Coordinates of C-alpha atoms and ligand atoms in Angstrom, one line a residue:
M1 CA 46.9 -77.8 11.5
K2 CA 49.4 -76.5 14.0
F3 CA 48.9 -72.8 14.8
Q4 CA 51.9 -70.6 15.5
R5 CA 52.0 -66.9 16.4
P6 CA 52.6 -64.7 13.4
K7 CA 56.2 -63.9 12.6
G8 CA 57.5 -60.9 14.5
T9 CA 54.9 -61.2 17.4
E10 CA 55.5 -62.5 20.9
D11 CA 53.5 -64.3 23.7
L12 CA 54.3 -62.8 27.1
Y13 CA 53.6 -65.0 30.1
N14 CA 55.0 -65.7 33.6
Q15 CA 57.9 -63.4 34.5
Q16 CA 57.7 -61.7 31.1
S17 CA 54.2 -60.5 31.5
V18 CA 54.9 -59.5 35.1
L19 CA 57.9 -57.5 33.8
Y20 CA 55.7 -55.9 31.1
S21 CA 53.1 -54.7 33.5
N22 CA 55.6 -53.5 36.1
I23 CA 57.3 -51.4 33.5
V24 CA 54.0 -49.9 32.3
N25 CA 52.8 -49.3 35.9
R26 CA 56.0 -47.4 36.7
L27 CA 55.8 -45.3 33.5
V28 CA 52.1 -44.5 34.3
T29 CA 53.0 -43.4 37.8
V30 CA 55.7 -41.0 36.6
A31 CA 53.4 -39.7 33.8
K32 CA 50.7 -39.0 36.4
K33 CA 53.2 -37.2 38.6
F34 CA 53.9 -34.9 35.7
N35 CA 50.1 -34.3 35.3
Y36 CA 49.6 -36.4 32.2
Q37 CA 46.1 -38.1 31.6
E38 CA 45.6 -41.3 29.7
I39 CA 44.2 -41.3 26.2
I40 CA 43.0 -44.5 24.6
T41 CA 42.5 -44.6 20.8
P42 CA 41.7 -47.4 18.3
V43 CA 44.3 -49.8 17.0
I44 CA 42.7 -49.4 13.5
E45 CA 42.4 -46.0 11.8
A46 CA 41.8 -44.8 8.3
A47 CA 45.0 -45.6 6.4
E48 CA 45.0 -42.1 4.9
L49 CA 45.6 -40.7 8.4
F50 CA 49.1 -42.3 8.5
L51 CA 49.9 -41.4 4.9
R52 CA 49.0 -37.7 5.7
S53 CA 50.8 -37.5 9.0
I54 CA 53.9 -39.8 8.8
G55 CA 54.6 -39.1 5.2
T56 CA 54.2 -41.1 2.0
T57 CA 58.0 -41.4 1.4
T58 CA 58.9 -42.8 4.8
N59 CA 59.9 -46.4 5.3
I60 CA 56.9 -46.9 7.7
V61 CA 54.4 -45.9 5.0
E62 CA 56.2 -47.2 1.9
K63 CA 57.1 -50.6 3.3
E64 CA 55.8 -51.3 6.7
I65 CA 52.2 -50.4 7.0
Y66 CA 49.6 -53.1 7.5
Q67 CA 46.6 -51.9 5.6
F68 CA 43.4 -53.6 4.3
L69 CA 40.0 -53.0 3.0
D70 CA 37.3 -53.9 5.5
K71 CA 33.9 -55.4 4.5
G72 CA 32.5 -51.9 4.0
N73 CA 35.3 -51.1 1.5
R74 CA 37.1 -48.7 3.8
M75 CA 40.9 -48.7 3.6
L76 CA 42.0 -49.1 7.2
A77 CA 45.5 -49.6 8.7
L78 CA 46.8 -51.1 12.0
R79 CA 48.5 -48.1 13.7
P80 CA 52.3 -48.1 13.2
E81 CA 52.7 -45.5 15.9
G82 CA 50.5 -43.6 18.4
T83 CA 50.9 -39.9 17.6
A84 CA 48.7 -39.7 14.5
G85 CA 45.7 -41.4 16.3
V86 CA 46.0 -39.2 19.4
I87 CA 46.0 -36.1 17.2
R88 CA 43.0 -37.4 15.2
A89 CA 41.2 -37.9 18.5
V90 CA 42.1 -34.4 19.6
V91 CA 40.7 -32.9 16.4
E92 CA 37.6 -35.1 16.2
N93 CA 36.7 -34.6 19.8
K94 CA 37.7 -30.9 19.8
L95 CA 40.0 -31.4 22.7
Y96 CA 42.1 -28.4 21.5
T97 CA 41.4 -25.1 23.1
N98 CA 42.1 -21.4 22.3
Q99 CA 43.0 -20.8 25.9
K100 CA 46.5 -20.8 27.1
Q101 CA 46.4 -24.3 28.5
T102 CA 48.7 -27.3 27.9
Q103 CA 47.1 -30.6 27.3
K104 CA 49.2 -33.6 28.4
Y105 CA 48.3 -37.1 27.4
F106 CA 49.9 -40.5 27.7
Y107 CA 49.0 -43.8 26.0
C108 CA 50.2 -47.4 25.9
G109 CA 49.5 -50.1 23.4
A110 CA 50.3 -52.3 20.5
M111 CA 51.7 -50.9 17.2
Y112 CA 52.3 -52.7 14.0
R113 CA 55.1 -52.4 11.4
Y114 CA 56.0 -55.0 8.7
E115 CA 59.7 -55.1 9.7
N116 CA 62.4 -57.6 9.4
P117 CA 62.0 -59.2 12.9
Q118 CA 65.1 -59.3 15.0
K119 CA 66.0 -58.7 18.7
G120 CA 64.2 -55.5 19.8
R121 CA 62.5 -55.1 16.4
N122 CA 59.1 -56.8 16.1
R123 CA 56.1 -56.6 13.8
E124 CA 53.8 -56.2 16.7
F125 CA 55.4 -54.1 19.5
H126 CA 54.2 -51.9 22.3
Q127 CA 54.8 -48.3 22.9
F128 CA 54.4 -46.1 25.9
G129 CA 54.1 -42.6 24.5
V130 CA 53.2 -39.0 25.6
E131 CA 51.9 -36.0 23.6
V132 CA 51.8 -32.5 24.9
L133 CA 49.7 -30.0 23.0
G134 CA 49.0 -26.3 23.0
T135 CA 52.4 -24.8 24.1
K136 CA 55.6 -23.9 22.3
S137 CA 58.5 -23.2 24.5
P138 CA 62.1 -24.4 24.8
L139 CA 61.3 -24.9 28.5
L140 CA 58.4 -27.3 27.7
D141 CA 60.7 -29.1 25.3
V142 CA 63.2 -29.6 28.2
E143 CA 60.5 -30.7 30.6
V144 CA 59.4 -33.3 28.1
M145 CA 63.0 -34.6 27.8
L146 CA 63.2 -34.5 31.6
L147 CA 60.1 -36.7 31.8
A148 CA 61.7 -39.2 29.5
K149 CA 64.9 -39.1 31.6
T150 CA 62.9 -39.5 34.9
M151 CA 61.1 -42.5 33.4
L152 CA 64.4 -44.1 32.5
E153 CA 65.7 -43.5 36.0
E154 CA 62.5 -44.9 37.5
L155 CA 63.2 -48.1 35.5
T156 CA 66.8 -48.1 36.7
I157 CA 68.0 -47.9 33.2
K158 CA 71.5 -46.4 33.1
D159 CA 74.0 -45.7 30.3
T160 CA 71.7 -43.9 27.9
I161 CA 72.7 -40.9 25.7
L162 CA 70.3 -38.2 24.7
H163 CA 70.9 -37.3 21.0
L164 CA 69.4 -34.0 19.9
N165 CA 68.9 -32.1 16.7
Y166 CA 66.9 -28.9 15.9
F167 CA 65.2 -28.3 12.6
G168 CA 63.7 -24.9 13.4
S169 CA 60.5 -23.9 11.4
E170 CA 59.0 -25.6 8.4
A171 CA 60.6 -22.8 6.3
T172 CA 64.1 -23.5 7.7
K173 CA 63.6 -27.2 7.2
A174 CA 62.6 -26.5 3.6
K175 CA 65.7 -24.5 2.9
F176 CA 67.9 -27.2 4.4
N177 CA 66.1 -29.8 2.3
Q178 CA 66.7 -27.8 -0.8
A179 CA 70.4 -27.4 0.0
I180 CA 70.8 -31.1 0.7
L181 CA 68.9 -32.0 -2.5
E182 CA 71.4 -29.9 -4.5
V183 CA 74.3 -32.0 -3.1
L184 CA 72.5 -35.3 -3.4
Q185 CA 71.6 -34.7 -7.0
K186 CA 75.3 -34.3 -7.8
E187 CA 76.1 -37.5 -5.8
K188 CA 73.1 -39.5 -7.0
N189 CA 75.1 -42.4 -8.3
K190 CA 76.5 -43.1 -4.9
L191 CA 73.0 -43.5 -3.4
C192 CA 71.1 -46.8 -2.9
G193 CA 68.1 -47.4 -5.2
D194 CA 65.5 -46.4 -2.6
C195 CA 67.2 -43.0 -1.9
Q196 CA 67.7 -42.3 -5.6
K197 CA 63.9 -42.6 -6.0
R198 CA 63.0 -40.5 -3.0
I199 CA 65.5 -37.7 -2.9
A200 CA 63.4 -35.3 -4.9
K201 CA 60.4 -35.7 -2.6
N202 CA 62.3 -36.2 0.7
P203 CA 66.0 -35.7 0.6
L204 CA 66.3 -35.9 4.5
R205 CA 65.5 -39.6 4.3
V206 CA 69.1 -40.2 3.0
L207 CA 70.3 -39.3 6.5
D208 CA 68.1 -42.0 7.9
C209 CA 69.1 -44.7 5.4
Q210 CA 71.2 -47.6 6.8
N211 CA 73.6 -47.4 3.8
C212 CA 73.6 -43.8 2.5
S213 CA 73.9 -42.2 5.9
K214 CA 77.4 -43.7 6.1
L215 CA 78.6 -42.0 2.9
D216 CA 80.8 -39.0 3.2
L217 CA 78.6 -36.7 1.2
K218 CA 79.7 -33.3 2.7
L219 CA 76.2 -32.2 3.3
P220 CA 75.4 -28.8 4.7
L221 CA 74.5 -28.4 8.4
I222 CA 71.0 -27.4 9.5
E223 CA 72.4 -24.6 11.8
E224 CA 73.6 -22.7 8.7
F225 CA 69.9 -22.0 8.0
Y226 CA 68.6 -21.0 11.5
S227 CA 67.1 -17.5 11.8
A228 CA 68.2 -15.3 14.8
E229 CA 65.0 -16.3 16.6
E230 CA 65.7 -20.0 16.1
K231 CA 69.3 -19.7 17.2
Q232 CA 68.0 -18.2 20.4
Y233 CA 65.4 -20.9 20.9
F234 CA 68.0 -23.6 20.5
Q235 CA 70.4 -21.8 22.8
E236 CA 67.8 -21.5 25.5
L237 CA 66.9 -25.1 25.1
T238 CA 70.4 -26.4 25.5
A239 CA 71.2 -24.0 28.3
S240 CA 68.1 -25.3 30.2
L241 CA 69.2 -28.9 29.6
T242 CA 72.6 -28.1 31.1
K243 CA 71.0 -26.3 34.0
L244 CA 68.9 -29.5 34.8
K245 CA 72.0 -31.6 34.4
I246 CA 70.5 -33.5 31.4
N247 CA 73.5 -34.6 29.4
F248 CA 73.0 -34.5 25.6
K249 CA 74.9 -34.9 22.4
A250 CA 74.0 -32.4 19.7
D251 CA 73.8 -34.4 16.5
P252 CA 73.3 -32.2 13.4
Y253 CA 72.5 -35.2 11.2
L254 CA 70.0 -36.9 13.5
V255 CA 66.7 -37.4 11.6
R256 CA 63.6 -39.3 12.5
G257 CA 61.7 -41.8 10.4
L258 CA 58.5 -39.8 10.4
D259 CA 57.9 -36.6 8.5
Y260 CA 55.7 -34.6 10.9
Y261 CA 58.6 -33.2 13.0
N262 CA 59.9 -29.6 13.1
G263 CA 61.8 -27.9 15.9
V264 CA 63.6 -30.2 18.3
I265 CA 63.9 -33.9 17.7
F266 CA 65.6 -36.3 20.1
E267 CA 66.4 -40.0 20.8
F268 CA 67.6 -41.6 24.0
M269 CA 69.9 -44.4 22.9
S270 CA 71.2 -47.2 25.1
A271 CA 74.9 -47.8 25.3
S272 CA 74.2 -51.5 26.4
T273 CA 75.3 -54.2 23.9
V274 CA 72.1 -56.2 24.6
L275 CA 70.1 -54.5 21.9
G276 CA 72.5 -54.2 19.0
K277 CA 73.3 -51.1 17.0
S278 CA 70.1 -50.7 15.0
Q279 CA 67.7 -51.3 17.9
N280 CA 69.4 -49.3 20.6
T281 CA 67.0 -46.4 20.4
L282 CA 64.8 -46.7 23.5
I283 CA 62.9 -43.4 23.1
G284 CA 62.2 -41.3 20.0
G285 CA 60.4 -38.0 19.9
G286 CA 60.3 -34.4 19.0
R287 CA 58.2 -31.3 18.2
Y288 CA 55.5 -31.4 15.5
D289 CA 53.9 -27.9 15.5
N290 CA 51.9 -28.2 12.2
L291 CA 50.3 -31.7 12.4
C292 CA 47.3 -30.6 14.5
Q293 CA 46.4 -27.8 12.0
E294 CA 47.1 -30.2 9.0
L295 CA 44.6 -32.7 10.5
G296 CA 41.9 -30.1 11.2
V297 CA 42.5 -27.9 14.2
P298 CA 41.4 -24.4 13.0
H299 CA 44.4 -22.6 14.4
Q300 CA 48.1 -23.3 15.1
Y301 CA 48.3 -25.9 17.8
P302 CA 51.9 -26.7 18.6
A303 CA 52.8 -30.1 20.0
I304 CA 55.7 -32.3 21.2
G305 CA 55.9 -35.9 22.4
F306 CA 57.9 -39.1 22.5
A307 CA 57.5 -42.9 22.7
F308 CA 59.3 -45.7 24.3
G309 CA 59.5 -49.2 22.8
I310 CA 58.5 -51.5 25.7
E311 CA 60.0 -54.7 24.3
R312 CA 63.4 -52.9 24.2
L313 CA 63.0 -51.9 27.8
M314 CA 62.2 -55.5 28.6
L315 CA 65.3 -56.8 26.9
L316 CA 67.4 -54.4 29.1
L317 CA 65.5 -55.2 32.3
E318 CA 65.1 -59.0 31.9
K319 CA 67.7 -59.7 34.6
Q320 CA 66.2 -57.2 37.0
A321 CA 64.7 -59.6 39.5
E322 CA 62.7 -57.0 41.3
L323 CA 60.8 -56.0 38.2
S324 CA 59.8 -59.5 37.2
F325 CA 59.0 -60.7 40.7
M326 CA 55.8 -62.7 40.8
Q327 CA 53.8 -62.0 43.9
P328 CA 53.2 -65.4 45.7
L329 CA 49.8 -66.4 46.9
D330 CA 49.0 -66.4 50.6
L331 CA 47.2 -69.6 50.4
Y332 CA 46.4 -72.5 48.1
V333 CA 43.6 -74.9 49.0
A334 CA 43.2 -78.6 47.9
S335 CA 41.1 -81.5 49.1
I336 CA 41.5 -85.2 49.5
Y337 CA 37.8 -85.8 50.2
Q338 CA 35.0 -85.4 47.7
A339 CA 32.7 -83.1 49.6
G340 CA 35.7 -80.8 50.4
L341 CA 35.8 -79.6 46.8
V342 CA 32.7 -77.5 47.2
E343 CA 34.0 -76.3 50.6
I344 CA 37.1 -75.0 48.6
L345 CA 34.7 -73.0 46.4
S346 CA 33.1 -71.1 49.3
L347 CA 36.3 -70.8 51.4
L348 CA 38.1 -69.1 48.5
A349 CA 35.1 -66.8 47.8
D350 CA 35.2 -65.7 51.5
L351 CA 39.0 -65.3 51.6
R352 CA 39.0 -63.2 48.5
K353 CA 36.8 -60.7 50.3
T354 CA 39.7 -60.3 52.8
K355 CA 43.3 -58.9 52.1
Y356 CA 44.6 -62.4 51.0
F357 CA 45.6 -63.6 47.5
V358 CA 44.3 -67.1 47.3
D359 CA 43.6 -69.9 44.9
G360 CA 42.7 -73.6 44.9
I361 CA 42.1 -76.7 42.8
F362 CA 38.9 -78.6 42.1
D363 CA 40.6 -81.9 41.2
L364 CA 40.4 -84.5 44.0
F365 CA 43.8 -85.5 45.4
N366 CA 44.8 -88.8 46.9
D367 CA 47.5 -89.3 49.6
K368 CA 50.4 -89.7 47.2
Q369 CA 49.4 -86.7 45.1
K370 CA 49.0 -84.8 48.4
S371 CA 52.6 -85.4 49.4
N372 CA 53.8 -84.3 45.9
L373 CA 51.7 -81.2 46.1
I374 CA 53.3 -80.3 49.5
K375 CA 56.8 -80.9 48.1
N376 CA 56.3 -79.2 44.8
L377 CA 53.8 -76.4 45.1
K378 CA 55.3 -73.2 43.8
N379 CA 54.1 -69.6 44.2
S380 CA 52.2 -70.0 47.4
N381 CA 53.4 -69.4 51.0
N382 CA 50.8 -71.7 52.5
L383 CA 48.8 -74.8 51.5
L384 CA 45.5 -75.9 53.1
I385 CA 44.5 -79.6 52.6
L386 CA 40.9 -80.4 53.5
E387 CA 41.1 -84.0 54.8
E388 CA 37.6 -84.9 55.9
Q389 CA 34.5 -83.2 57.3
G390 CA 35.8 -81.0 60.1
K391 CA 39.5 -81.7 59.7
A392 CA 42.2 -80.0 57.7
T393 CA 45.9 -79.3 57.8
L394 CA 47.6 -75.9 57.1
Y395 CA 51.2 -76.2 55.7
H396 CA 53.3 -73.1 56.2
L397 CA 55.5 -74.0 53.2
T398 CA 58.1 -71.3 53.7
K399 CA 58.5 -72.1 57.4
K400 CA 58.2 -75.9 56.8
Q401 CA 55.6 -76.2 59.6
K402 CA 52.1 -77.7 59.7
V403 CA 49.1 -77.0 61.9
A404 CA 46.1 -79.3 62.3
V405 CA 42.8 -77.4 61.9
S406 CA 39.6 -78.8 63.3
Y407 CA 36.3 -77.0 62.8
Q408 CA 32.5 -77.4 63.2
N409 CA 31.4 -75.5 60.1
E410 CA 32.6 -73.3 57.2
A411 CA 32.4 -70.1 59.2
E412 CA 34.7 -71.5 61.8
L413 CA 37.1 -72.8 59.2
L414 CA 37.3 -69.4 57.6
Q415 CA 38.0 -67.8 61.0
K416 CA 40.7 -70.2 61.9
V417 CA 42.5 -70.0 58.5
V418 CA 42.5 -66.2 58.7
K419 CA 44.0 -66.3 62.2
L420 CA 46.7 -68.8 61.1
L421 CA 47.6 -66.7 58.0
G422 CA 48.1 -63.7 60.3
Ligands
HAM501 P1 59.6 -44.1 16.6 O1 60.9 -43.6 16.7 O2 59.1 -44.6 15.3 O3 58.7 -42.8 17.0 O4 59.2 -45.1 17.7 C1 59.5 -44.9 19.1 C2 60.1 -46.1 19.8 O5 59.3 -47.3 19.5 C3 61.5 -46.4 19.2 O6 62.5 -45.6 19.8 C4 61.6 -47.9 19.6 O7 62.0 -48.0 21.0 C5 60.2 -48.4 19.5 N1 60.0 -49.1 18.2 C6 59.8 -48.6 17.0 N2 59.7 -49.6 16.1 C7 59.8 -50.8 16.8 C8 59.8 -52.2 16.4 N3 59.5 -52.5 15.2 N4 59.9 -53.1 17.4 C9 60.2 -52.7 18.7 N5 60.2 -51.4 19.1 C10 60.0 -50.5 18.1 C11 57.3 -42.8 17.0 O8 56.6 -43.8 16.9 C12 56.7 -41.5 17.4 N6 55.2 -41.6 17.3 C13 57.2 -41.0 18.7 C14 56.6 -39.7 19.0 C15 55.6 -39.4 19.9 N7 57.0 -38.5 18.5 C16 56.2 -37.5 19.0 N8 55.4 -38.1 19.8

């Protein structure tokens, strides 16, 4: 039987895996500068966690969740996103606090959604996300968006547009939902089958539907339902964005595919044609002030966060040589005499205690193979060939020079090689 990776998954190797870890390293550095700490949670969680937090009428839960009964008859799911698991961990480990103190977490890992695979849309994909807990302020909202923007800049990603919408409180969102529902019930015949079924439970999903969002349904605008306090919150938020020179586009029909949001929601979209229209969202996020309490925090515990799709970043950065640059070795060691093979083992062990990046091969070479190795060796600046007891040659491959090395014992060989590497 020939095994293949499951549909919608990827193998990353060579330049691709270098690019992946360079992206993650840069994101981690920026997150740490903003005082975020890493949180690591399981890939599997109780399926109910996702139904409760993401919402039963969302595409993710209705169509895309990977769930299964384990041998102990527990219904588990592979996480489709990171937020629910982080909040579950915050509740379970009582990481919340009554003090005025903001908790800032970042995470990175594989997520799973049973999607129709296409460029930038996989069944297994990786997110880098952040969650900030314990504070509700338009200034914090802006700082979180600034973090996202700084991360994009750190990755040298240009031409992104920040789309923004503001739902206000749950009560405001509920009034808006009701007003939309009234319009949608009148226009029900125009809607797709999925939306017809779910409008009663979740009318906002229509705005997120590939087909129905394009219909001219003359829906009301959320801002018609803001209280005076909410108007002020949103004004302060947009004024602070302007002050920090963060360009944004207010989009009153922007909705997110997860139900836990209230307050501000946002997406950074790429204007590049590489990703295609449906996959051009690089970052999605927003405020979700009620989720912590719903999942068990005994008091209101407001929160906001966002997540990047790393595969989408990789597609945009594939041609960025600097980010997929593979660090060459300082030295590669081979032998054309049998007893040299064991010398390689101890020489490499000693060299790895120094600053050098080294490797070698334990297959014996003959003269012809030796010349091929000298011509074709990739990814090492130098090559050492052990030729016989007490004799070796160091080839400076980049400089195209060679130096004969004679030595009495292994300690002397090590000393001479280190000197020649400089
Ligand atoms: P999301 O919008 O579902 O939000 O996903 C965030 C990002 O993950 C997307 O913008 C996209 O870049 C990437 N992504 C999503 N699905 C796929 C896929 N099938 N293939 C490749 N990339 C994908 C969330 O997951 C929220 N948990 C974000 C958040 C954190 N909100 C608050 N805190």
